[in-house]
Amino acid sequence: MKGALGVLALPLAFVLPLAVLSGGGDSAAPKPGGGGDVSGVPTEYQAVLKRAGSICPEVTAPALAAQIEAESNWDPAATSPAGAQGIAQFMPGTWASAGKDGDGDGRADISNPQDAIYSQGAYMCSLVEGVKKLQASGSVSGEVLDLALAAYNAGLGAVQSAGGIPQNGETPAYVERIKAAMANYVQAPGGAGGPGVAGASAGGLEDSSPVPGTFAPEAMSLPDPTPGAHGTALITPRMSTLITDVMSNYPQIVQPALYCWDAHPYNSASDHPQGRACDIPFYSCAADPQRSADPSTGTAAGNAAANWMAANAGYYGIHYIIWRGQEWDASTGVWVPYDGAGGLYDTTDCSGGHYDHIHVSVF
């Protein structure tokens, strides 16, 4: 049975064109049940909700699940009189620009729940960035998630015009319904909630499931797109896909310290010379607590990015991730203490222990 509000027929945000400029984070802490942890959802949507809820820290899997409940009550064939379609109730015009391939089959299909849910997470994160811009300019006030949900329902322009949540009757009820329902989807401590759901690990890093299958070797054939690229350096297509999405999802790290290919003469086993690795400049060193606390590039932001990559490892073909003295490997899906590449690096050092950057390697 649908809730009291029923299926909301028209998320007006889907009618209006949206141009969201990229920018840094704000000081708001991630909401409870953050990242991809989720429970109480249909099994077939658990994995994609985990990925969609790991795109940005403000938009969690429980928030997306509660939003789907309000939009379609989990009906992938839902339609509205205005023409909204699918489990996330996208308007076709918005889908044309916001739709993404969520299951890796090469198509972005509005009627495919895997695509729609992943696109919902990405679109909500774009609204978060738009809201942050409005907050920075003093145009709106309120909690970021509340305002992003209001923008999903009424449009970012309506949120700007109202200086916050539009008081039109429907939108405040929409936001409150979703906020109230989020608790129903928060995973219980200890990892309960079904297969493939992450459990708590070291200091904000989340274990995940092992990555099944194998990935064919790739040659270096595409330019390193990072600001720190060395001349005409090349990387593999798999690495290019991942780092391009990382730069899109985390624009604050697009700076000269971000690079992929490197000769790495001091480590003959490194993936950097093979174009299969990148170093991403987040910071969590004890030497500079203020920098580590930066909400955009500090510890919490780095944890969110590392968890997002681990959650999406199967999609991108990620082999391992190193961050804050911990290493995640695709074969186990578990974070363990980093051994410094067999003792080559001092893991107590800011750089050697990877406290000043995330290292990610692909197959």
Tab-separated table of N, CA and C in Angstrom, residues 129-141:
chain	number	residue	atom	x	y	z
A	129	GLU	N	25.138	20.087	-5.182
A	129	GLU	CA	26.121	21.095	-5.573
A	129	GLU	C	25.447	22.419	-5.905
A	130	GLY	N	24.296	22.357	-6.563
A	130	GLY	CA	23.555	23.579	-6.859
A	130	GLY	C	23.101	24.288	-5.594
A	131	VAL	N	22.634	23.509	-4.624
A	131	VAL	CA	22.196	24.076	-3.346
A	131	VAL	C	23.369	24.735	-2.623
A	132	LYS	N	24.519	24.079	-2.640
A	132	LYS	CA	25.695	24.649	-1.977
A	132	LYS	C	26.081	25.989	-2.592
A	133	LYS	N	25.967	26.096	-3.896
A	133	LYS	CA	26.255	27.369	-4.562
A	133	LYS	C	25.291	28.451	-4.089
A	134	LEU	N	24.023	28.091	-3.982
A	134	LEU	CA	23.026	29.060	-3.527
A	134	LEU	C	23.267	29.438	-2.069
A	135	GLN	N	23.661	28.474	-1.255
A	135	GLN	CA	23.978	28.781	0.139
A	135	GLN	C	25.172	29.720	0.234
A	136	ALA	N	26.184	29.454	-0.573
A	136	ALA	CA	27.387	30.285	-0.536
A	136	ALA	C	27.094	31.727	-0.935
A	137	SER	N	26.131	31.901	-1.817
A	137	SER	CA	25.773	33.254	-2.263
A	137	SER	C	24.771	33.922	-1.327
A	138	GLY	N	24.307	33.188	-0.322
A	138	GLY	CA	23.328	33.731	0.606
A	138	GLY	C	21.906	33.717	0.084
A	139	SER	N	21.670	32.984	-1.011
A	139	SER	CA	20.341	32.976	-1.630
A	139	SER	C	19.351	32.084	-0.898
A	140	VAL	N	19.857	31.027	-0.239
A	140	VAL	CA	18.963	30.097	0.444
A	140	VAL	C	19.546	29.727	1.797
A	141	SER	N	18.702	29.230	2.680
A	141	SER	CA	19.151	28.716	3.967
A	141	SER	C	18.406	27.421	4.253
